[in-house]
Short mmCIF file of C-alpha atoms in Angstrom, two decimals:
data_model
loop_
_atom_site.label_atom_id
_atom_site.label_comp_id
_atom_site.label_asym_id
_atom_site.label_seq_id
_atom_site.Cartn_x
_atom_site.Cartn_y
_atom_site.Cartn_z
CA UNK A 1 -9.62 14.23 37.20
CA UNK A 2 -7.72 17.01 38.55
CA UNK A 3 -11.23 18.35 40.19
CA UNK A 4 -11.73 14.84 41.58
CA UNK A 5 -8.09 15.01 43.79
CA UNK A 6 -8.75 18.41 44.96
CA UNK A 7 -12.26 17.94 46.42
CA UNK A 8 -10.54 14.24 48.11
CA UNK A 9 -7.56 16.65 49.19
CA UNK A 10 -9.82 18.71 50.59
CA UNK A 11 -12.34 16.51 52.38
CA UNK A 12 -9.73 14.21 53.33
CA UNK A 13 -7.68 17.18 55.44
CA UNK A 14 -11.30 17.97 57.04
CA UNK A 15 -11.34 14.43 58.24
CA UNK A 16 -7.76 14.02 59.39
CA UNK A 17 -7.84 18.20 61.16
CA UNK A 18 -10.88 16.73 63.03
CA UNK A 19 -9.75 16.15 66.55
CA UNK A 20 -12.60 13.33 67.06
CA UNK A 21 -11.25 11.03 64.36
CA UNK A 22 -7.80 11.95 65.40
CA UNK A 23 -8.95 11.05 69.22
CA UNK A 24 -11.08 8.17 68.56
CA UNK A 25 -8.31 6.61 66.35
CA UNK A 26 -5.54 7.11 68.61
CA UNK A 27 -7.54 6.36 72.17
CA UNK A 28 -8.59 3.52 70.96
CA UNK A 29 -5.41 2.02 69.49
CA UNK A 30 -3.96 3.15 72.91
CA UNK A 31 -6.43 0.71 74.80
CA UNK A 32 -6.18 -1.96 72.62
CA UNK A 33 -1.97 -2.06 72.61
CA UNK A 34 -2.00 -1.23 76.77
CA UNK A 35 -4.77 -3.95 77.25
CA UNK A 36 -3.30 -6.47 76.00
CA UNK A 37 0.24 -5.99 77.00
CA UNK A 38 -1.02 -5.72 80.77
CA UNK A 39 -0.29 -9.89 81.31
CA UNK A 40 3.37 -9.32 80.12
CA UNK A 41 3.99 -7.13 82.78
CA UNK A 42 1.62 -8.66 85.78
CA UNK A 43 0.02 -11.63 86.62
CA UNK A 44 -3.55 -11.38 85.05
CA UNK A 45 -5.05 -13.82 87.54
CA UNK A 46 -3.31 -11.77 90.37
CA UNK A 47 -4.40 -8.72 88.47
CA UNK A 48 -8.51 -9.68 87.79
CA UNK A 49 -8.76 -11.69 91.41
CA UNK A 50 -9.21 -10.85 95.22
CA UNK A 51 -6.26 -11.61 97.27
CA UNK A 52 -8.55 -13.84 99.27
CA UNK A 53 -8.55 -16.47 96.48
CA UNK A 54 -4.99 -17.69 97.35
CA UNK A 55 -5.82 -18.27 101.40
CA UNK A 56 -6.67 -21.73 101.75
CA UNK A 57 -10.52 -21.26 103.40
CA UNK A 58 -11.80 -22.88 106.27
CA UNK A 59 -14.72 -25.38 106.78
CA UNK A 60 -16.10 -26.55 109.86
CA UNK A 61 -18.25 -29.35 109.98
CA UNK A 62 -20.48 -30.70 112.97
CA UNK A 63 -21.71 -34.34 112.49
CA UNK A 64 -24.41 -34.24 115.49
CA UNK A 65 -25.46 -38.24 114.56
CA UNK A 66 -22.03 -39.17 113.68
CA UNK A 67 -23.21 -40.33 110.21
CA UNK A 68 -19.54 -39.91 108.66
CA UNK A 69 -16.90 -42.22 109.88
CA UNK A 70 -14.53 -38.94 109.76
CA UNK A 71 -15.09 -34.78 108.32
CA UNK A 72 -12.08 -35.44 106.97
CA UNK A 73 -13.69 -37.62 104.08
CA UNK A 74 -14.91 -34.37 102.71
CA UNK A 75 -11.62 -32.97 102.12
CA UNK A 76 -11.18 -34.24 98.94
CA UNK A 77 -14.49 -32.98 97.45
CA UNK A 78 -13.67 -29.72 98.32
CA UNK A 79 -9.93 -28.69 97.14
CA UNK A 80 -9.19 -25.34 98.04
CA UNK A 81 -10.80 -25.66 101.59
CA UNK A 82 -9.47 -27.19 105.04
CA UNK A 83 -11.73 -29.23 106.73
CA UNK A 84 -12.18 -29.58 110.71
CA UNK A 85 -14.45 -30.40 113.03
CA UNK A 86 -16.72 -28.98 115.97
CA UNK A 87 -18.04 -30.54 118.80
CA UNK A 88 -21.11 -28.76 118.75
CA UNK A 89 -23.66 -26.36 117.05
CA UNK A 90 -22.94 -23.22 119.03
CA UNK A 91 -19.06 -24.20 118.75
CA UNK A 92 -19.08 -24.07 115.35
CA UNK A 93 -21.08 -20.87 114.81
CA UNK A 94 -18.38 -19.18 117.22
CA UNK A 95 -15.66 -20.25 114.67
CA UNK A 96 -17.64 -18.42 112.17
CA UNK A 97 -18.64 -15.41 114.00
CA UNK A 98 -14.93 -15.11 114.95
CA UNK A 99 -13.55 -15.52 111.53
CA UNK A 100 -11.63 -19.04 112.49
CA UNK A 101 -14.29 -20.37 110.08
CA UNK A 102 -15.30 -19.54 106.37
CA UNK A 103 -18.14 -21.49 106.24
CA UNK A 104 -19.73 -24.30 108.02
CA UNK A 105 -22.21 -27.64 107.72
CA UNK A 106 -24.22 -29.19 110.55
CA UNK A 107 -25.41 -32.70 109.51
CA UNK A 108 -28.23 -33.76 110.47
CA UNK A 109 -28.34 -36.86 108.22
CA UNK A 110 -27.55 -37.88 105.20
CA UNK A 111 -30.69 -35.90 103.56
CA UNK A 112 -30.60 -32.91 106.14
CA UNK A 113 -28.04 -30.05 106.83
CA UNK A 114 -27.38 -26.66 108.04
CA UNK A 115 -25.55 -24.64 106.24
CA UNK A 116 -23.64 -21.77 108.05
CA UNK A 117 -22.13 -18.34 106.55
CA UNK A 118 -21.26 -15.12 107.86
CA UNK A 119 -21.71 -13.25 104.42
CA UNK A 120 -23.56 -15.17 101.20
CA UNK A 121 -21.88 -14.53 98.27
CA UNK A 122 -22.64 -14.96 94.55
CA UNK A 123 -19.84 -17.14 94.16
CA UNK A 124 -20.43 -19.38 97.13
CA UNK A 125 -20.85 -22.94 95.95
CA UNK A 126 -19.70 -24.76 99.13
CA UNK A 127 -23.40 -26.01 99.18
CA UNK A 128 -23.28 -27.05 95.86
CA UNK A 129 -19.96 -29.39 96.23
CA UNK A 130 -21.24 -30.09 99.51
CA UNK A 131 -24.61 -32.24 98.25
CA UNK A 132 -22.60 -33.81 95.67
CA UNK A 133 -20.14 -34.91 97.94
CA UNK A 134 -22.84 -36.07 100.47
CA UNK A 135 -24.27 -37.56 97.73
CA UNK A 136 -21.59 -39.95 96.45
CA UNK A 137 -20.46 -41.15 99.93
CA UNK A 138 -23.94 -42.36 100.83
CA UNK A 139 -24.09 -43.88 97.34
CA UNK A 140 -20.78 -45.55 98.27
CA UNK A 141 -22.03 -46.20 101.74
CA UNK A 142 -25.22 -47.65 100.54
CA UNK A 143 -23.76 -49.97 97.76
CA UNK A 144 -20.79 -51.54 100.20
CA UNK A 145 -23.36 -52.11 102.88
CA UNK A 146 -25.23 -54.39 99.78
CA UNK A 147 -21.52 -56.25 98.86
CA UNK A 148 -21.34 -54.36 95.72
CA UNK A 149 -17.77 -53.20 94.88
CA UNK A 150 -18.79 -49.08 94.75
CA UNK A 151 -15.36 -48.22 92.32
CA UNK A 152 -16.76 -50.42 90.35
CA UNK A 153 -20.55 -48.48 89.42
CA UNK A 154 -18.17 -46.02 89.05
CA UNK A 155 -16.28 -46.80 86.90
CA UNK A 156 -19.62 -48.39 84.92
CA UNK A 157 -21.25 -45.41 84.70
CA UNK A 158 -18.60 -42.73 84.37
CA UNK A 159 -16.52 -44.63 81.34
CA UNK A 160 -13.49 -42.07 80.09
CA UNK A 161 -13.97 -41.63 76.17
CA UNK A 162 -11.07 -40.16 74.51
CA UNK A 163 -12.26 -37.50 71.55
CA UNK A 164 -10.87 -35.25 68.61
CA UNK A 165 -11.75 -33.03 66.71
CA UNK A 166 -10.61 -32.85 63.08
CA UNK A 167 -12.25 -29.76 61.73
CA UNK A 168 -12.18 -29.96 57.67
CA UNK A 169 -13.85 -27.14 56.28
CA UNK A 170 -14.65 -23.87 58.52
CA UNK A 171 -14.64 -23.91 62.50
CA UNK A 172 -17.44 -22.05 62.93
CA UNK A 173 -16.78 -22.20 66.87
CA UNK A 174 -13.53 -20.53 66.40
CA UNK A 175 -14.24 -18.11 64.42
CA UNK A 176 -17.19 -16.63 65.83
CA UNK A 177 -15.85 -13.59 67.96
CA UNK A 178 -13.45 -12.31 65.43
CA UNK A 179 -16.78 -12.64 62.51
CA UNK A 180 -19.06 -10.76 65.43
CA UNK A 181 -16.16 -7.89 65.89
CA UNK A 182 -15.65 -7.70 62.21
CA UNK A 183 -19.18 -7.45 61.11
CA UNK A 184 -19.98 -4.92 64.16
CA UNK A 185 -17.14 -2.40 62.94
CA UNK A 186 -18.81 -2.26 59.55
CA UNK A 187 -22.01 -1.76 61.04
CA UNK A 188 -20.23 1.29 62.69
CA UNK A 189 -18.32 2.31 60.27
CA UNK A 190 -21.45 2.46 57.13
CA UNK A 191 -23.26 4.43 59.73
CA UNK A 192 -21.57 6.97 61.36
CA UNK A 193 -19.49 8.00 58.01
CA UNK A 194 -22.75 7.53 56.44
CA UNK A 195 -24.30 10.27 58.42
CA UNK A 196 -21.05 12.21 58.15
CA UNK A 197 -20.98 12.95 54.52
CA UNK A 198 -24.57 13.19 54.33
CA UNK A 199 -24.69 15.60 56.97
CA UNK A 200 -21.41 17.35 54.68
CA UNK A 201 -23.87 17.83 51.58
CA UNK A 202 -26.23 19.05 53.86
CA UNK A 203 -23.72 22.05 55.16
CA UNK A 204 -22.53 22.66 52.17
CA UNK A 205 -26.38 23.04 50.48
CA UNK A 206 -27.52 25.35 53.85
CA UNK A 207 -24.72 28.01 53.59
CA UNK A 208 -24.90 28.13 50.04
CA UNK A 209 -21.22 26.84 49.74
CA UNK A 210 -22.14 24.61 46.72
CA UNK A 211 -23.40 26.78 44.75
CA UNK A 212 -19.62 27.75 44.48
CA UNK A 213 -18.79 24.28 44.75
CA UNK A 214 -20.96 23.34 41.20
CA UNK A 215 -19.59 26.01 39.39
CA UNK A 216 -16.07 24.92 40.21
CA UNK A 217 -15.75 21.56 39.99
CA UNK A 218 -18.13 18.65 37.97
CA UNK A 219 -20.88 17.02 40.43
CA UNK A 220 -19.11 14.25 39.78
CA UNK A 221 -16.16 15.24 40.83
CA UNK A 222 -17.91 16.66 44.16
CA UNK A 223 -20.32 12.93 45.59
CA UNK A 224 -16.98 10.98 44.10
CA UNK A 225 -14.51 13.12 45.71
CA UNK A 226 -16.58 13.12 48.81
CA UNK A 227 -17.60 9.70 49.16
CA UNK A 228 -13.97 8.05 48.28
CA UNK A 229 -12.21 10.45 50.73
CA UNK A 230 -14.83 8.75 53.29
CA UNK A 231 -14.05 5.33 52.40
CA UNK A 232 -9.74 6.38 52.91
CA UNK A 233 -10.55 8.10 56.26
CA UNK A 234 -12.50 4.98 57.07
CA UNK A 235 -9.99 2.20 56.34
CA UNK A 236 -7.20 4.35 57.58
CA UNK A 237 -8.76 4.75 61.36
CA UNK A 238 -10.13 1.08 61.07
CA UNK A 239 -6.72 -0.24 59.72
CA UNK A 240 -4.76 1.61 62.48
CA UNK A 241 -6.99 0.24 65.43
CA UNK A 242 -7.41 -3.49 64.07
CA UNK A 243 -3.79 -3.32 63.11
CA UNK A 244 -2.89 -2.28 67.09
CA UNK A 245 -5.05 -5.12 68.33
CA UNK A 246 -3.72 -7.70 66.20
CA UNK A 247 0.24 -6.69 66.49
CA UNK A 248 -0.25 -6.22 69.56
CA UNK A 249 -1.39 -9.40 70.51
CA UNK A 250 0.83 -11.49 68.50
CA UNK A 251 3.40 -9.90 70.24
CA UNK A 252 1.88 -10.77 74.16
CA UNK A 253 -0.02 -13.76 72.93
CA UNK A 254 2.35 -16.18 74.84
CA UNK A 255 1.60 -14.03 78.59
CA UNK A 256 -2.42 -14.48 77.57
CA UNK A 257 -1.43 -18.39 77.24
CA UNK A 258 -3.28 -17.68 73.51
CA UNK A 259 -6.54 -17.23 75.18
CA UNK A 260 -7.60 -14.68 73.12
CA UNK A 261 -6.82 -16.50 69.76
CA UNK A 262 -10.67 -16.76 69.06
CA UNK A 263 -10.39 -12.88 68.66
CA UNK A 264 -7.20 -11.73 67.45
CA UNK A 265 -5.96 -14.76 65.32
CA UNK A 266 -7.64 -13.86 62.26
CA UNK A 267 -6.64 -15.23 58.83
CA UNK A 268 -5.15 -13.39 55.96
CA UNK A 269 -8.36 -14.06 53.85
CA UNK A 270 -10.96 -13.61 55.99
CA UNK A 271 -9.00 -9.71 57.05
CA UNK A 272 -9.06 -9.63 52.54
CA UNK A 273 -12.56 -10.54 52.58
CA UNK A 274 -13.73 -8.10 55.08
CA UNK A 275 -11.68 -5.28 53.13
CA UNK A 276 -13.07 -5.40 49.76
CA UNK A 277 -16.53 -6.05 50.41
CA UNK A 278 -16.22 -3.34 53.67
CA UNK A 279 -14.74 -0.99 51.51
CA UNK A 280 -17.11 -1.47 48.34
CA UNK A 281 -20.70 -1.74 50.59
CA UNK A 282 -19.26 1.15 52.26
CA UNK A 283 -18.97 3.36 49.12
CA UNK A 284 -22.61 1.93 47.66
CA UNK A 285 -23.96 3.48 50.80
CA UNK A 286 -22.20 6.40 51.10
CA UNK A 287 -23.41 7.23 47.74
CA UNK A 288 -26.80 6.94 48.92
CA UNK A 289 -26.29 8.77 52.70
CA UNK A 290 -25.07 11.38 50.15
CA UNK A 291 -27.58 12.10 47.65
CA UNK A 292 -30.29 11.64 50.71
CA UNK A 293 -28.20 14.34 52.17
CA UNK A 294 -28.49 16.57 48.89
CA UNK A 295 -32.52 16.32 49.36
CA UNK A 296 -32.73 18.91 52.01
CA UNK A 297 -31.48 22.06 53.26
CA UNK A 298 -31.68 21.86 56.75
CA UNK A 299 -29.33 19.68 58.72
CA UNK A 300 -32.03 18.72 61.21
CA UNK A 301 -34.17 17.31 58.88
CA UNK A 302 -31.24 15.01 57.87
CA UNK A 303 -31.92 12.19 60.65
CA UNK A 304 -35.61 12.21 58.49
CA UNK A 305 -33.80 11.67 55.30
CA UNK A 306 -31.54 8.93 56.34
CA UNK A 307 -33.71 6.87 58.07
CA UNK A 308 -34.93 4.75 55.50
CA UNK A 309 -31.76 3.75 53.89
CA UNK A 310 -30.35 3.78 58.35
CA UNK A 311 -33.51 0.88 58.89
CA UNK A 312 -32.61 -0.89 55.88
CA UNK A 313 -29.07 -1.42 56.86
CA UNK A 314 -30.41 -2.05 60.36
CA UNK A 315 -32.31 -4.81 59.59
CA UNK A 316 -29.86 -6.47 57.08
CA UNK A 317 -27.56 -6.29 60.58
CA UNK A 318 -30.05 -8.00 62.43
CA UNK A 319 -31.21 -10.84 59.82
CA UNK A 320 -27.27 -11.47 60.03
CA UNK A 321 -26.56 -11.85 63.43
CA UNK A 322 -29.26 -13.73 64.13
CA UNK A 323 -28.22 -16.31 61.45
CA UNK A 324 -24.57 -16.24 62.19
CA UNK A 325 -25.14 -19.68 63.62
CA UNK A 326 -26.44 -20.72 60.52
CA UNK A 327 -24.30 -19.11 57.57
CA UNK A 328 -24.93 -21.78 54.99
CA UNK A 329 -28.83 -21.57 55.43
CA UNK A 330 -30.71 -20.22 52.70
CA UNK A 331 -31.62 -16.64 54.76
CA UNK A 332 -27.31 -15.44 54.15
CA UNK A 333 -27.22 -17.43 50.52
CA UNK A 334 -29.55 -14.74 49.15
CA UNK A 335 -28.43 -11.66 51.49
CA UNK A 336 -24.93 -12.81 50.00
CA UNK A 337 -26.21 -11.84 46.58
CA UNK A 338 -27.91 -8.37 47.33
CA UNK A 339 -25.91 -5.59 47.29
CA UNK A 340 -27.24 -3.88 50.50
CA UNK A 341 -26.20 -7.20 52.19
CA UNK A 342 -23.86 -8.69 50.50
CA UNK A 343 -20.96 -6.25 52.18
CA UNK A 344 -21.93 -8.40 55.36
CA UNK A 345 -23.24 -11.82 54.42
CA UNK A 346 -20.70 -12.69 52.37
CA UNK A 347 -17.98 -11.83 54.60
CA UNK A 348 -20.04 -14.19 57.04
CA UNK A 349 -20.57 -16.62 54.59
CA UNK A 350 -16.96 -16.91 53.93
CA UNK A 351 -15.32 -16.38 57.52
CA UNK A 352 -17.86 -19.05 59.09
CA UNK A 353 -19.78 -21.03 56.16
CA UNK A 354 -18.67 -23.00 52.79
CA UNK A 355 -18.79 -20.47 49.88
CA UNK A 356 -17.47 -21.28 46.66
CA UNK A 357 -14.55 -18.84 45.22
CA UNK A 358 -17.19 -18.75 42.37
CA UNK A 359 -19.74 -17.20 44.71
CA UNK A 360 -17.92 -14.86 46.12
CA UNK A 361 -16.98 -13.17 42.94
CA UNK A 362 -20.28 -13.70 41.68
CA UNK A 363 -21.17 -11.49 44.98
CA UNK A 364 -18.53 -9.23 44.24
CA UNK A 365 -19.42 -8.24 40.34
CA UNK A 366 -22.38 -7.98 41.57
CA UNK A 367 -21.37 -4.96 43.96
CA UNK A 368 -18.75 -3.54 41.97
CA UNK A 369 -21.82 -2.80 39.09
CA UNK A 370 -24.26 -1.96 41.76
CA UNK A 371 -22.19 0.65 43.29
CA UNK A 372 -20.81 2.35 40.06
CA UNK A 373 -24.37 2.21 38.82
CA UNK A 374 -25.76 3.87 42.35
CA UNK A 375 -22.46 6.51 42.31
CA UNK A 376 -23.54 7.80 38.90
CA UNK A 377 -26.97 7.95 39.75
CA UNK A 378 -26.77 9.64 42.92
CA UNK A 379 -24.06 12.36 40.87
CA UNK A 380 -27.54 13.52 38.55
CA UNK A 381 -29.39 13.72 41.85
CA UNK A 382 -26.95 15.08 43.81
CA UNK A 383 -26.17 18.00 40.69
CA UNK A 384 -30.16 19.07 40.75
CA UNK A 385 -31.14 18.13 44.38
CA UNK A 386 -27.84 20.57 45.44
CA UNK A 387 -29.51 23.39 43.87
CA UNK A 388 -32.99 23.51 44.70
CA UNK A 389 -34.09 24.80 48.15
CA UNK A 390 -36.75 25.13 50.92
CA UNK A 391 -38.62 21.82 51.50
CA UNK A 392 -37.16 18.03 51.59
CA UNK A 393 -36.86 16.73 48.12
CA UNK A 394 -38.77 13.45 48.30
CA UNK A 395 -36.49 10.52 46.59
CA UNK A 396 -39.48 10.12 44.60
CA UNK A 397 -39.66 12.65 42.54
CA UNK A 398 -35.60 13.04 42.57
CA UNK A 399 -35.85 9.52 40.56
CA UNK A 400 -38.20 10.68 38.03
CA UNK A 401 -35.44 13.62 37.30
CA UNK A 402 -33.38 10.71 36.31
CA UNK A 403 -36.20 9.10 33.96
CA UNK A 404 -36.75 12.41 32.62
CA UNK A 405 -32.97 12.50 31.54
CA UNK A 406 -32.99 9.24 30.28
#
């Protein structure tokens, strides 16, 4: 036991002396705690808009067949405009060309129009409010001309219907962005740490440092010490940034008008969820970056060794995502049951779906057994595959050293 703490001592200074981790974790938690204070200390509308959206705009309109009673009947259609008149074509592309005009409309009949613009824009939709405005008052034209009562149609076919939602299980809607953030930091997180302590082993194999190493300390001692001081380094930078995005946004909520809630208002369970089966898929993989990374002795043939186990988790990501819509379908019930998936579909299952408690721990047994089983496996690998040299080990043959033992 004493060998374990050293070799976690140890690895865990390399990881916290390491400026990247030390910059990652701190930059990060910096953007996250600035970000979302900026509304508490400026207006964000005032902050993300042009200046131009609070001058009332401009629209001149030239009726050449006088099929309006008055422009003015526009004005409602079109709320954060002024409407006025020209008495001709040419007068009314002058206003524009000389900036007394945004925009402008020459009707030529109900059906018909010109639609005049010094600049187009992506966000112009004068036309667009324009048609539908047209639209209505020859609608209302038409039916008063017939002695039907137009408010009346309208109120016929645009009935108000009062609604509520009373959501009794999950709100998948809801809780969507925070479930997409969560599972994309594990996907992170299993990968780049993965490689890390692979790529560790690696080092340690190519300059010879382990032979040291295995004389030292038990291999055991070594892939645990190694892998655990991953999975602490891990939840320590992860902790500190989701910790800064959350506190900090319970503490500016109120200036974001709780906006953001679908983000940063994540419950107690789901944040317990997403630790213990983060923290436990993480270690069953590390375990396995790490005995991959005990099967070579080159670091650039690492990226070869990996890549199974990297397209394995890749794929799991993918089948996940693209059923995240869908958590209760029968595609995440069985990833929720295999430990290379079960770190992410049941956190999905139970942040979006119905899962019974029973399930999840279920699920969770299941992982606990798979990754002791896969940490003492990978510490006989890892004690032979350390020692031999020259060519990749294939996994192959490094699993018939554990028949042999057996």
């Amino acid at each position: 036991m004493k060998q374990f703490f050293t070799v976690l001592n140890f690895e865990l200074s390399n990881y916290f002396k390491n400026k990247s981790y030390l910059l990652t974790t701190i930059l990060i938690s910096i953007f996250l705690i600035v970000g979302l204070s900026i509304p508490r200390f400026f207006d964000a509308g005032k902050l993300f808009n042009s200046s131009n959206d609070d001058k009332e705009n401009t629209i001149v309109v030239y009726d050449k067949n006088n099929i309006l009673e008055n422009v003015d009947i526009l004005e409602p259609y079109f709320l954060d405009a002024k409407i006025t008149s020209a008495d001709s074509e040419s007068n009314a592309e002058n206003m524009i060309n000389d900036k007394d005009a945004d925009a402008g409309f020459i009707i030529n009949s109900f059906d018909d129009y010109t639609y005049l613009v010094y600049n187009n824009g992506f966000n112009d939709d004068n036309q667009k409010i324009y048609e539908q405005a047209i639209s209505r008052i020859f609608r209302d034209s038409y039916l008063t001309s017939k002695g039907i009562n137009a408010e009346e149609i309208e109120s016929l076919f645009n009935m108000p219907i009062n609604s509520d939602i009373q959501v009794l299980g999950k709100d998948s809607v809801s809780n969507y962005a925070y479930t997409y953030g969560l599972i994309f930091i594990i996907y992170i997180v299993v990968l780049t740490y993965g490689q890390l302590i692979a790529t560790s082993v690696t080092s340690e194999k190519s300059n010879r440092a382990i032979e040291v190493l295995v004389t030292s300390a038990s291999t055991n001692s070594l892939i645990f010490g190694k892998v655990i001081a991953g999975a602490i380094a891990s939840l320590i930078q992860v902790g500190i940034i989701i910790s800064s995005g959350l506190i900090s946004y319970k503490f500016n909520s109120d200036a974001w008008d709780n906006k953001l809630d679908m983000v940063f208002d994540i419950p107690s369970e789901v944040l317990l969820c997403f630790a213990v089966f983060g923290v436990l898929g993480f270690l069953f993989y590390s375990f396995i970056f790490g005995t991959l990374g005990a099967l070579v002795s080159k670091t650039e043939d690492i990226s070869k060794s990996v890549m199974p186990i990297t397209m394995i988790f890749v794929v799991i990501f993918m089948l996940v995502m693209i059923n995240l819509t869908n958590t209760d379908g029968t595609v995440v019930k069985i990833l929720s049951y295999i430990p290379f998936s079960s770190l992410i579909a049941m956190f999905t299952r139970s942040a979006m779906g119905t899962v019974a408690t029973v399930e999840i721990l279920i699920s969770l047994a299941i992982l606990i057994a798979s990754t002791i089983v896969t940490g003492l496996l990978a510490s006989k690998i890892y004690r032979r595959a350390t020692l031999m040299y020259g060519n990749p080990i294939k996994l192959t043959k490094a699993l018939k050293w554990i028949k042999k033992e057996d």
